[in-house]
XYZ file of C-alpha atoms in Angstrom:
743
model
C 19.206 -2.818 24.884
C 21.848 -4.788 26.502
C 21.133 -8.145 24.801
C 22.820 -8.332 21.175
C 21.237 -11.483 19.559
C 21.045 -14.972 21.176
C 23.257 -15.550 23.873
C 23.509 -18.192 26.545
C 24.192 -18.137 30.267
C 27.611 -18.516 29.687
C 27.328 -15.626 27.009
C 28.328 -17.875 24.057
C 27.109 -16.964 20.734
C 23.671 -17.511 19.426
C 23.048 -20.904 17.797
C 21.292 -19.566 14.467
C 23.961 -19.614 11.718
C 22.087 -18.901 8.700
C 18.601 -17.221 7.182
C 17.571 -18.409 3.837
C 14.751 -16.076 2.211
C 12.371 -16.425 -0.821
C 10.085 -13.485 -1.523
C 7.691 -13.811 -4.249
C 6.081 -10.432 -4.827
C 2.783 -10.662 -6.769
C 1.489 -7.296 -7.934
C 1.230 -5.230 -4.526
C 1.293 -8.186 -2.118
C 4.351 -10.706 -1.359
C 4.637 -14.352 -0.028
C 7.634 -14.647 2.373
C 9.832 -17.864 2.924
C 12.225 -18.259 5.622
C 14.301 -21.080 6.766
C 16.298 -20.597 9.760
C 19.049 -22.844 10.451
C 20.040 -23.355 14.300
C 22.633 -25.709 16.135
C 22.598 -26.075 19.833
C 26.393 -26.062 20.825
C 25.895 -26.511 24.482
C 26.681 -29.785 26.105
C 23.153 -30.506 27.234
C 19.550 -29.963 26.031
C 18.394 -26.479 25.825
C 14.992 -24.578 25.051
C 15.492 -22.023 22.428
C 13.116 -18.788 22.115
C 12.934 -16.838 19.125
C 11.234 -13.970 19.157
C 11.071 -11.818 15.895
C 9.182 -8.717 14.263
C 6.781 -8.967 11.082
C 4.845 -6.463 8.768
C 1.994 -5.263 10.982
C -0.573 -6.603 8.301
C 1.416 -9.943 7.840
C -0.337 -13.638 8.374
C 1.629 -16.620 8.836
C 0.613 -19.569 6.968
C 3.226 -22.614 7.118
C 5.436 -23.535 9.803
C 7.962 -26.310 10.070
C 11.048 -27.838 11.539
C 13.281 -30.213 10.282
C 15.733 -31.991 13.057
C 18.099 -34.175 10.870
C 16.124 -36.036 8.123
C 13.000 -35.903 9.591
C 10.718 -33.122 8.454
C 7.642 -31.713 10.659
C 4.919 -29.675 9.561
C 3.008 -27.911 12.165
C -0.709 -27.406 12.132
C -2.865 -24.472 13.372
C -4.799 -24.840 16.624
C -6.747 -23.123 19.110
C -4.016 -21.338 20.905
C -4.438 -22.706 24.869
C -4.940 -26.318 23.300
C -1.664 -25.680 21.444
C 0.323 -24.256 24.496
C -0.693 -27.416 26.471
C 0.069 -30.230 23.726
C 3.687 -28.319 23.444
C 4.243 -28.219 27.356
C 3.619 -31.708 27.694
C 5.828 -32.609 24.669
C 8.452 -30.755 26.087
C 8.519 -32.035 29.744
C 8.245 -35.857 28.354
C 11.700 -35.017 26.343
C 9.842 -34.975 23.049
C 11.213 -32.036 20.267
C 8.339 -29.374 19.948
C 8.163 -26.100 18.233
C 5.639 -23.900 18.847
C 4.687 -20.555 17.138
C 1.983 -17.948 18.176
C 1.318 -14.304 17.895
C 2.090 -11.881 20.608
C -0.683 -11.247 22.527
C 0.570 -7.587 22.842
C 1.267 -6.853 19.321
C 0.269 -8.818 16.184
C 3.429 -7.924 14.328
C 5.644 -9.791 16.861
C 5.916 -13.787 17.019
C 7.421 -15.709 19.580
C 9.288 -18.927 18.352
C 9.711 -21.670 20.783
C 12.309 -24.310 19.172
C 11.720 -26.859 21.708
C 14.383 -29.607 23.458
C 17.357 -29.734 20.966
C 19.763 -32.467 22.374
C 23.704 -31.193 22.583
C 25.458 -30.565 18.969
C 21.597 -31.088 17.307
C 21.079 -29.028 14.087
C 17.242 -27.927 13.639
C 16.199 -25.795 9.948
C 13.045 -24.034 10.857
C 10.842 -22.537 8.121
C 8.071 -19.931 8.603
C 6.412 -18.582 5.753
C 4.049 -15.359 5.898
C 2.237 -13.110 3.269
C 1.953 -9.060 3.734
C 0.791 -6.574 1.608
C 3.526 -4.068 0.512
C 3.683 -0.648 1.517
C 3.474 2.217 -1.046
C 6.405 4.759 -0.543
C 6.482 8.602 -1.528
C 7.997 7.630 -5.131
C 5.249 5.323 -6.036
C 7.413 2.283 -5.306
C 6.433 -0.753 -3.250
C 8.037 -1.574 -0.434
C 9.520 -5.057 1.138
C 11.578 -4.651 4.414
C 13.021 -8.069 6.261
C 14.169 -6.385 9.917
C 17.428 -6.812 10.827
C 15.866 -6.862 14.576
C 15.892 -10.523 14.587
C 16.999 -10.652 18.194
C 16.813 -14.571 19.211
C 17.693 -15.635 22.681
C 18.001 -19.408 24.107
C 18.151 -20.495 27.597
C 19.698 -24.051 28.002
C 18.689 -26.484 30.594
C 18.990 -25.947 34.188
C 19.149 -22.388 34.553
C 17.251 -20.986 37.899
C 15.102 -18.452 36.414
C 11.308 -19.303 36.317
C 9.718 -20.179 33.108
C 6.345 -18.480 33.125
C 5.508 -18.768 29.462
C 4.283 -15.336 29.482
C 4.371 -13.179 26.303
C 5.138 -10.137 28.601
C 8.367 -8.137 27.412
C 8.293 -9.778 23.951
C 8.178 -6.300 22.319
C 10.741 -4.702 24.571
C 13.305 -7.447 23.988
C 13.709 -6.836 20.314
C 16.453 -4.429 19.381
C 18.473 -3.561 16.472
C 21.634 -5.439 18.279
C 25.162 -4.076 18.504
C 28.284 -5.168 16.570
C 28.474 -8.102 13.619
C 25.424 -10.553 13.586
C 27.145 -14.247 13.818
C 24.794 -15.173 10.801
C 24.081 -14.950 7.380
C 21.492 -14.076 5.007
C 20.752 -15.251 1.447
C 17.920 -13.797 -0.395
C 15.911 -14.367 -3.843
C 13.129 -12.252 -5.183
C 10.227 -13.344 -8.046
C 7.992 -10.479 -8.926
C 5.049 -10.681 -10.835
C 2.661 -8.136 -11.531
C -0.153 -7.453 -14.518
C 1.619 -4.342 -14.722
C 5.396 -4.200 -16.688
C 8.161 -4.004 -13.691
C 10.202 -0.805 -14.166
C 13.102 -1.629 -11.637
C 14.134 -2.853 -8.322
C 16.031 -1.153 -6.038
C 17.698 -2.371 -2.665
C 19.875 -0.886 0.331
C 21.726 -3.806 0.145
C 23.751 -4.859 -2.837
C 21.661 -7.149 -5.782
C 22.709 -9.187 -8.388
C 21.693 -7.894 -12.000
C 17.804 -8.167 -12.679
C 16.703 -10.934 -14.650
C 13.378 -10.291 -16.603
C 11.619 -13.198 -17.644
C 9.354 -12.231 -20.595
C 9.187 -9.862 -23.129
C 6.442 -7.646 -21.523
C 8.295 -7.440 -18.695
C 5.903 -8.176 -16.141
C 7.888 -11.006 -14.336
C 11.660 -10.812 -13.207
C 13.926 -12.283 -10.576
C 16.838 -10.985 -8.684
C 19.298 -11.988 -6.026
C 20.743 -10.639 -2.944
C 24.869 -10.713 -3.612
C 26.279 -13.544 -1.846
C 28.158 -12.537 1.457
C 25.759 -10.067 2.783
C 26.135 -9.813 6.648
C 22.606 -9.435 8.133
C 23.484 -6.167 9.893
C 20.908 -3.863 8.919
C 17.534 -4.143 7.408
C 17.135 -5.437 4.060
C 14.818 -2.980 1.867
C 13.284 -3.897 -1.959
C 11.828 -1.181 -3.577
C 9.453 -2.382 -6.563
C 8.608 0.279 -9.146
C 5.665 -0.714 -11.975
C 4.570 1.204 -14.861
C 1.330 2.846 -14.931
C 1.399 2.447 -10.770
C -2.055 4.557 -10.688
C -4.122 2.205 -12.841
C -6.146 -0.206 -10.626
C -5.335 -3.652 -11.222
C -7.307 -6.880 -10.392
C -5.907 -10.358 -9.930
C -8.092 -13.610 -9.556
C -6.597 -16.185 -7.566
C -8.194 -19.863 -7.605
C -9.194 -21.770 -4.607
C -8.234 -25.324 -3.070
C -10.685 -27.777 -4.832
C -10.015 -29.995 -1.441
C -11.230 -27.107 0.872
C -15.238 -27.370 1.917
C -17.884 -25.968 -0.532
C -18.874 -22.451 -0.600
C -15.889 -21.856 1.949
C -13.346 -19.016 1.592
C -10.454 -21.422 0.412
C -12.579 -23.176 -2.058
C -13.946 -20.317 -4.186
C -11.919 -17.880 -6.233
C -10.660 -14.576 -4.656
C -10.167 -11.154 -6.451
C -7.746 -8.396 -5.065
C -8.381 -5.108 -6.547
C -5.495 -2.230 -5.896
C -6.881 1.313 -5.715
C -3.983 3.743 -5.678
C -5.656 7.364 -7.159
C -3.514 9.691 -8.984
C -3.274 13.362 -7.547
C -2.373 15.613 -10.012
C 0.490 18.391 -9.161
C -1.947 21.269 -8.931
C -4.403 19.312 -6.329
C -0.872 18.477 -4.331
C -0.120 22.112 -4.313
C -3.286 22.908 -3.182
C -2.859 22.937 0.635
C -5.685 24.275 2.487
C -4.589 27.954 4.294
C -7.664 27.717 6.455
C -9.032 25.712 8.921
C -9.954 25.209 12.592
C -7.822 23.003 14.095
C -8.998 21.015 17.377
C -6.700 19.020 19.552
C -8.174 16.734 22.147
C -5.423 15.098 24.266
C -6.163 11.927 26.727
C -4.894 13.192 29.772
C -5.719 10.090 32.063
C -3.444 8.435 34.626
C -2.255 5.701 32.120
C -0.908 8.442 29.551
C 1.982 8.587 32.399
C 3.163 5.031 31.588
C 6.393 4.964 29.826
C 6.389 4.005 25.466
C 8.517 1.513 25.875
C 11.547 0.514 28.350
C 14.361 1.051 26.145
C 16.820 3.756 25.473
C 15.492 7.382 25.285
C 12.194 6.333 26.799
C 9.530 9.142 27.323
C 6.139 8.766 29.100
C 3.241 8.945 26.663
C 1.972 12.473 27.902
C 5.459 13.652 27.339
C 5.403 12.513 23.491
C 2.171 13.879 23.002
C 3.535 17.250 24.269
C 6.232 17.101 21.666
C 3.607 16.100 19.057
C 1.590 19.429 20.167
C 4.673 21.376 19.766
C 5.007 20.204 16.518
C 1.461 20.476 15.385
C 1.520 24.031 16.708
C 4.657 25.186 15.098
C 3.228 23.785 11.732
C -0.582 25.583 11.521
C -0.612 28.044 8.684
C -1.218 31.566 9.635
C -4.665 32.754 10.197
C -6.279 29.345 10.694
C -8.128 28.825 13.960
C -7.251 26.469 16.882
C -7.858 25.069 20.276
C -6.763 22.312 22.574
C -8.804 20.287 24.909
C -7.430 17.978 27.316
C -9.661 15.207 28.782
C -9.857 12.565 31.555
C -12.618 12.033 34.165
C -13.499 15.730 33.142
C -12.337 18.134 30.422
C -10.332 21.535 29.700
C -9.784 23.891 27.169
C -6.962 26.171 26.570
C -9.609 28.685 25.147
C -13.241 29.074 25.629
C -13.541 28.761 21.904
C -11.024 28.693 18.909
C -8.629 31.449 18.484
C -6.845 32.689 15.206
C -3.399 31.428 14.830
C -0.716 33.959 15.229
C 2.467 34.507 17.601
C 0.830 35.708 20.679
C -1.982 33.121 20.507
C 0.507 30.032 19.717
C 2.774 31.698 22.810
C -0.097 31.010 25.064
C -1.164 27.873 23.906
C 3.116 26.378 24.372
C 3.085 27.809 27.513
C -0.177 25.889 28.631
C 1.318 22.563 26.922
C 4.429 22.378 28.663
C 2.667 22.383 31.824
C 0.328 19.593 30.953
C 0.273 16.536 33.353
C -1.205 13.067 32.906
C -3.510 14.154 35.893
C -7.180 13.927 34.703
C -8.491 10.408 35.868
C -10.358 8.336 33.777
C -10.973 8.427 29.832
C -14.197 9.969 29.535
C -14.199 11.010 25.658
C -17.898 11.896 25.330
C -18.098 15.051 27.181
C -15.128 17.137 25.498
C -16.694 16.006 21.865
C -20.309 17.450 23.050
C -18.897 20.571 23.853
C -16.780 20.797 20.751
C -19.797 19.907 18.474
C -22.118 22.548 20.014
C -19.517 24.997 19.002
C -20.281 27.088 16.219
C -18.410 26.188 13.069
C -16.758 28.597 10.738
C -17.722 27.712 7.417
C -14.568 29.456 5.918
C -12.346 27.357 8.323
C -13.541 23.332 7.996
C -13.080 21.911 11.359
C -10.536 19.200 11.496
C -10.625 17.323 14.704
C -7.444 15.573 16.118
C -7.945 12.938 18.805
C -5.352 11.455 20.903
C -6.302 8.558 23.418
C -4.113 5.408 24.780
C -7.587 3.648 26.514
C -10.629 2.261 25.930
C -13.985 3.622 27.111
C -17.711 1.827 27.794
C -19.636 3.876 25.288
C -18.031 3.308 22.154
C -21.499 3.092 20.100
C -22.568 6.429 21.667
C -18.942 8.195 20.812
C -19.442 6.659 17.386
C -23.141 7.918 17.110
C -22.166 11.616 18.007
C -18.982 11.462 15.394
C -21.214 10.431 12.933
C -23.999 12.879 13.587
C -21.670 15.376 12.683
C -19.583 14.387 9.781
C -20.815 16.823 7.157
C -19.149 19.809 9.744
C -16.041 18.295 10.423
C -13.356 15.886 9.692
C -11.751 13.505 12.732
C -7.950 11.920 12.771
C -7.766 9.536 15.699
C -4.638 8.139 17.050
C -4.516 5.343 19.626
C -1.007 5.225 21.630
C 0.100 2.127 22.950
C -1.358 -1.420 23.068
C -4.424 -0.627 25.350
C -5.927 1.566 22.538
C -9.495 0.368 21.195
C -9.134 -0.218 17.969
C -12.784 -0.213 17.775
C -12.858 3.623 19.112
C -9.685 4.583 16.995
C -10.963 3.196 13.725
C -14.458 3.976 14.361
C -14.091 7.469 14.990
C -12.049 8.259 11.756
C -14.606 6.290 9.696
C -17.653 7.607 10.951
C -15.453 11.221 10.718
C -14.268 10.947 7.412
C -10.838 10.874 8.346
C -7.867 8.350 9.109
C -6.579 6.204 12.115
C -3.383 5.942 13.126
C -1.901 3.602 15.683
C 0.874 4.552 17.724
C 2.560 1.208 19.406
C 4.902 1.725 22.476
C 7.970 1.593 20.017
C 6.755 4.031 17.167
C 7.518 7.640 17.177
C 4.208 9.493 17.524
C 5.464 12.498 15.262
C 5.922 11.091 12.122
C 2.432 9.529 11.989
C 0.498 12.868 13.518
C 2.150 14.920 10.557
C 0.791 12.427 8.172
C -2.386 13.214 9.385
C -1.801 16.771 9.377
C -1.164 16.594 5.439
C -4.226 14.469 4.628
C -5.910 17.071 6.888
C -4.463 20.443 4.493
C -4.819 18.130 1.024
C -7.949 17.384 -0.874
C -8.865 13.463 -0.521
C -10.723 10.852 -2.625
C -14.352 10.559 -1.893
C -17.382 8.451 -3.159
C -15.508 5.652 -3.602
C -17.743 2.569 -5.492
C -17.117 -0.631 -6.700
C -19.459 -2.371 -9.044
C -19.119 -5.723 -10.920
C -20.557 -7.195 -14.013
C -20.178 -10.942 -13.735
C -22.070 -14.290 -15.749
C -25.156 -15.383 -14.705
C -24.895 -17.392 -11.446
C -21.368 -15.868 -10.121
C -22.039 -13.337 -7.270
C -19.413 -11.182 -4.882
C -18.907 -11.273 -1.298
C -16.873 -8.059 -0.152
C -14.367 -9.353 2.410
C -12.767 -5.717 3.055
C -14.401 -3.144 5.167
C -15.652 -0.539 3.358
C -13.793 2.729 2.123
C -14.758 6.148 2.444
C -11.910 8.159 1.366
C -8.299 8.168 0.219
C -5.627 10.506 0.877
C -2.411 11.111 -1.002
C -0.157 8.540 -1.057
C -2.540 5.761 -0.029
C -3.400 2.617 -1.290
C -6.764 0.454 -1.008
C -6.496 -3.539 -1.528
C -10.062 -4.779 -1.489
C -10.623 -8.658 -1.175
C -13.823 -10.053 -2.613
C -14.875 -13.610 -3.050
C -16.699 -14.981 -6.340
C -19.727 -17.503 -5.353
C -21.399 -19.667 -7.843
C -20.355 -21.630 -10.807
C -21.494 -19.240 -13.483
C -23.003 -20.352 -16.937
C -22.926 -16.860 -19.300
C -18.889 -16.350 -20.147
C -15.479 -16.742 -18.494
C -15.124 -12.900 -18.084
C -16.084 -10.512 -15.486
C -15.975 -6.341 -15.119
C -15.317 -4.253 -12.167
C -15.953 -0.545 -12.518
C -14.014 1.658 -9.924
C -15.517 5.279 -9.572
C -14.429 8.327 -7.459
C -14.517 11.862 -7.357
C -11.358 13.919 -6.421
C -11.405 17.630 -6.128
C -15.177 17.530 -7.417
C -13.976 15.729 -10.528
C -15.506 12.307 -11.287
C -12.853 9.502 -12.133
C -13.768 6.286 -13.564
C -11.863 2.821 -14.122
C -12.780 -0.192 -15.704
C -10.958 -3.569 -15.416
C -11.443 -6.902 -17.259
C -10.461 -10.082 -15.791
C -10.557 -14.054 -16.331
C -12.693 -15.796 -13.522
C -10.446 -18.854 -13.506
C -6.737 -18.556 -13.631
C -5.269 -21.056 -16.039
C -1.619 -21.203 -14.296
C -0.880 -22.126 -10.327
C -0.630 -18.660 -8.322
C -0.493 -20.121 -4.813
C -2.719 -18.842 -1.585
C -1.228 -15.791 -0.680
C -4.367 -13.586 -1.833
C -7.142 -16.363 0.079
C -4.777 -16.083 3.003
C -4.578 -12.053 3.147
C -8.272 -12.129 2.795
C -8.637 -14.319 5.533
C -6.512 -12.439 7.515
C -8.344 -9.273 6.745
C -11.625 -11.237 7.967
C -9.772 -11.998 11.013
C -8.765 -8.549 11.792
C -12.475 -7.535 11.254
C -13.510 -10.073 13.578
C -11.047 -8.921 16.314
C -12.359 -5.278 16.056
C -15.715 -6.497 16.886
C -14.380 -8.695 19.709
C -12.449 -5.684 21.306
C -15.474 -3.267 20.791
C -17.729 -5.562 23.341
C -19.901 -7.101 20.849
C -22.822 -9.600 22.458
C -21.893 -12.658 20.973
C -17.853 -12.754 22.170
C -17.664 -16.421 22.016
C -19.282 -16.974 18.694
C -16.954 -14.276 17.023
C -13.653 -16.207 18.511
C -15.391 -19.460 17.358
C -15.559 -17.609 14.012
C -11.911 -16.548 14.041
C -10.423 -19.880 15.016
C -12.421 -21.614 12.320
C -11.612 -19.677 9.724
C -7.479 -19.348 11.077
C -7.501 -23.121 10.954
C -9.371 -23.462 7.543
C -6.987 -20.415 5.992
C -3.927 -21.630 7.751
C -3.063 -18.455 8.736
C -2.399 -17.304 12.306
C -4.474 -15.333 14.806
C -4.275 -14.208 18.345
C -6.447 -17.003 19.140
C -4.500 -19.504 17.660
C -0.982 -20.699 17.047
C 1.117 -23.412 15.165
C 2.131 -26.457 16.894
C 4.387 -29.100 15.773
C 5.706 -32.250 17.620
C 8.422 -34.677 16.777
C 6.937 -37.940 18.540
C 9.889 -40.159 17.838
C 12.555 -38.249 19.980
C 12.616 -40.367 23.122
C 15.559 -38.709 24.613
C 14.879 -37.740 28.221
C 15.319 -34.422 29.324
C 17.473 -33.779 32.331
C 16.600 -31.026 34.634
C 13.645 -28.605 33.751
C 13.785 -26.376 30.462
C 13.478 -22.587 32.122
C 13.420 -19.143 30.742
C 16.344 -16.641 31.414
C 15.340 -13.019 30.737
C 18.478 -11.011 29.624
C 18.434 -7.949 31.781
C 17.634 -4.368 30.107
C 19.230 -0.838 30.477
C 17.616 2.379 30.032
C 19.466 5.460 28.951
C 19.335 8.792 30.378
C 16.931 11.035 28.066
C 18.268 13.860 25.829
C 16.291 16.437 24.448
C 15.473 15.811 20.859
C 17.392 18.402 18.639
C 14.397 18.488 15.924
C 11.946 19.482 18.384
C 14.378 21.950 20.070
C 15.056 23.703 16.594
C 11.236 23.505 15.673
C 10.450 25.029 19.247
C 12.481 28.021 18.596
C 10.453 28.772 15.430
C 7.837 31.823 14.923
C 4.347 31.451 13.874
C 5.250 33.165 10.889
C 8.022 30.841 9.920
C 11.032 32.553 10.976
C 13.910 32.010 13.531
C 15.782 34.604 15.279
C 19.659 34.724 15.430
C 20.176 34.549 19.093
C 21.831 32.267 21.509
C 19.020 29.693 21.944
C 19.388 28.853 18.064
C 22.768 28.756 18.442
C 22.423 25.864 21.545
C 20.060 24.243 19.365
C 22.747 23.516 16.672
C 25.263 22.764 19.376
C 27.799 26.206 18.790
C 28.492 29.168 20.851
C 26.074 32.463 19.835
C 29.743 34.185 18.107
C 29.979 31.078 15.745
C 26.849 31.529 14.736
C 26.899 35.581 14.433
C 29.926 36.161 13.147
C 29.576 34.526 9.775
C 26.517 36.889 9.063
C 27.420 39.376 6.224
C 26.193 42.896 7.749
C 24.001 43.404 4.660
C 21.800 40.149 5.474
C 19.054 40.299 7.781
C 19.390 38.430 11.262
C 16.390 36.502 10.862
C 16.792 35.765 7.402
C 20.120 34.530 7.867
C 18.888 32.286 11.225
C 16.360 31.069 8.641
C 18.265 29.845 5.923
C 20.563 28.180 8.616
C 17.433 26.600 10.192
C 16.695 25.194 6.550
C 20.033 24.015 5.645
C 20.201 21.747 8.948
C 17.089 20.540 8.264
C 17.769 18.928 4.620
C 21.482 18.309 5.866
C 20.629 16.576 9.445
C 17.175 15.582 9.303
C 16.242 14.510 5.618
C 15.103 10.853 7.071
C 12.507 12.888 9.308
C 11.157 15.130 6.617
C 7.765 13.858 7.157
C 7.849 15.511 10.461
C 9.053 19.164 9.579
C 7.954 19.507 6.000
C 5.022 22.178 7.096
C 7.775 23.808 9.388
C 9.860 24.209 6.197
C 7.290 25.423 3.986
C 6.333 28.326 6.518
C 9.903 29.260 6.773
C 10.598 29.225 2.688
C 7.213 31.555 2.398
C 8.686 33.621 5.283
C 11.793 34.252 3.358
C 9.844 34.858 -0.073
C 7.760 37.525 1.631
C 10.861 39.248 2.920
C 11.323 41.990 -0.216
C 10.147 39.468 -2.722
C 12.593 36.845 -3.876
C 15.973 36.672 -2.307
C 18.837 35.857 -4.385
C 22.332 35.294 -2.866
C 25.335 36.864 -4.291
C 28.344 34.501 -4.950
C 30.525 35.863 -1.927
C 27.381 35.707 0.350
C 26.551 32.310 -0.898
C 30.026 30.997 0.178
C 29.504 32.748 3.701
C 26.160 30.670 4.072
C 27.949 27.309 2.770
C 30.956 28.268 5.480
C 28.294 28.660 8.273
C 26.266 25.540 7.006
C 29.149 23.438 7.045
C 30.118 24.546 10.526
C 26.591 23.242 11.603
C 26.509 20.225 9.582
C 30.113 19.311 8.916
C 29.708 18.800 4.822
C 26.987 20.535 2.404
C 28.134 18.992 -0.652
C 25.707 15.919 -0.608
C 23.011 18.452 -0.538
C 23.057 19.887 -3.784
C 22.172 23.289 -2.450
C 21.630 25.924 -5.339
C 22.320 29.888 -5.564
C 19.268 30.402 -3.408
C 20.239 28.138 -0.308
C 17.802 25.456 -1.059
C 17.723 22.194 -2.918
C 16.671 21.943 -6.205
C 13.190 22.156 -7.226
C 12.561 23.202 -3.608
């Protein structure tokens, strides 16, 4: 992107001067309060626009603005009503602030900071709640993105102000150069579990533990931080796999029987997968890949640098999937649009010959098959006889919607005992009801790939899920005093894969008369072994804990209603009305509401129209992904050949590649070792994409005359060759076998 932060028509610096953030972590969720300090450095009034990203599951719950000594607190209104009120206020010279979800993506918000007089300051405070993502090391990750790319337009510019959200997502960029504003940040953490440690990619002050059982702590970002990269915080708890329950009291002023009046309980479920289970990757299976080839797959994934057509990204992903399959499994590939076709009449055994045939056809795939009729290829696949020794795993990629969602879901559900279905929604137009529904009815996993996401990491994560056992038969049972009942607010959980965490929200109804303690029993099965966990909790909280869990529970209900709305439910107006009611009641944002605040005491007349100038963007020429280039050269068995194409992938000459090889070492072994060194040295941050490629390579090396041990003199030559392709191997910690310790 060309635009670097907030710029005026004179290309002057952004008037955003500082950001102050307070983060309150409560077990697996966080409340984030951000205050943004603006100043209008123009000699005339301006309308500032601030487009910024939030976590995908965030719910904005507060928006206020302070101009001088006066503070204006916004209220949630129906979206169009809020827009109309904002436009009326600005056109009459009043200061107005509007915050709304992007219609294109719920994790992008647009902040319109209305009419600011020349030289005037404004402080805008936004509070949101979010669930924290679980990482591979079992920590919880909080991220404050540095891709805050605010921009404003001085009054009197000539571009038209359409008011549309179009282009919001594409105008978020990582910026260039130093950002002209600073960040201060403080964190408070509390949990039923002891806190082990807090880590960050930025420099923190020392951690302060607030009690003897280590369940509360605070930490601050060291002063002087320039907001030139994402701020990441990783929270580590003891007993991380033990389920936990947190009760949050409601508002006594809320309507009786409403969600915000009653207590809400949040259950965290993060099952532990023993090492022997994690190692038991399936080496068999039938993998069927179903690719949408309708015309819309020819659209670009995004408008920024390195943009690809969706079909090209899908083809790159197919290449990676084909290289990652285990030898001896079965596979097939279907393309569909108005009709469908398959690469093979029926699934074939995976070997070098069938992989080569498939790769040739993948390269020729185009978005040229018309509409989106997914029902017919599914019927054909399900009509094929299943091999009991090779469980069927279905991977479906689509970017559109269908008019027969219910019929498709019924079909998937009728075959749930014979397969698992992993679904991928590509771009903003994918039907959430279709994608989540196929995964739910097919006991698989759904992924949504926005136009700014890389497809490969999410797909490879699902392949890992397909190859590993899953937690199934999940049940949650409650034992409560007489007169108290539960209303489960979260959708049902059919299964959990390794590394997945589920948060379950329930509303407690009724006063109760038989005691103050409740019990929840969580049961599930992992690899046919039953697991039971029992938790006890107090029904009423004795301390103020805020409303973050209520607001996340409301967000969960709103998201479910949005899915119903998109699925073509009969009572669309009723669903939309319920969403608006819940959004206003809980004070959380939704796609049909917005926060609006107007300073009616500001009487200054606005001179000239307040119009919006779009900053031009510039695409960059495409370059082949070096990771995909290397992956494409791997053989089905897992090895690489020592030849000119491998040298080209390493961006060295063939002579440079081969001259380092000792005479007594086989060429393919040498090439495969170098490929692994390159992966670990250059692409470690993308390990989720090449993990199965590397496992196959290591397995192939191990099969060559047993375990290969590298003598000292050859080890030094290997390091020299590796240094040539990645620069310096010392940070890798490679051992005498050319691999990382423990690999």
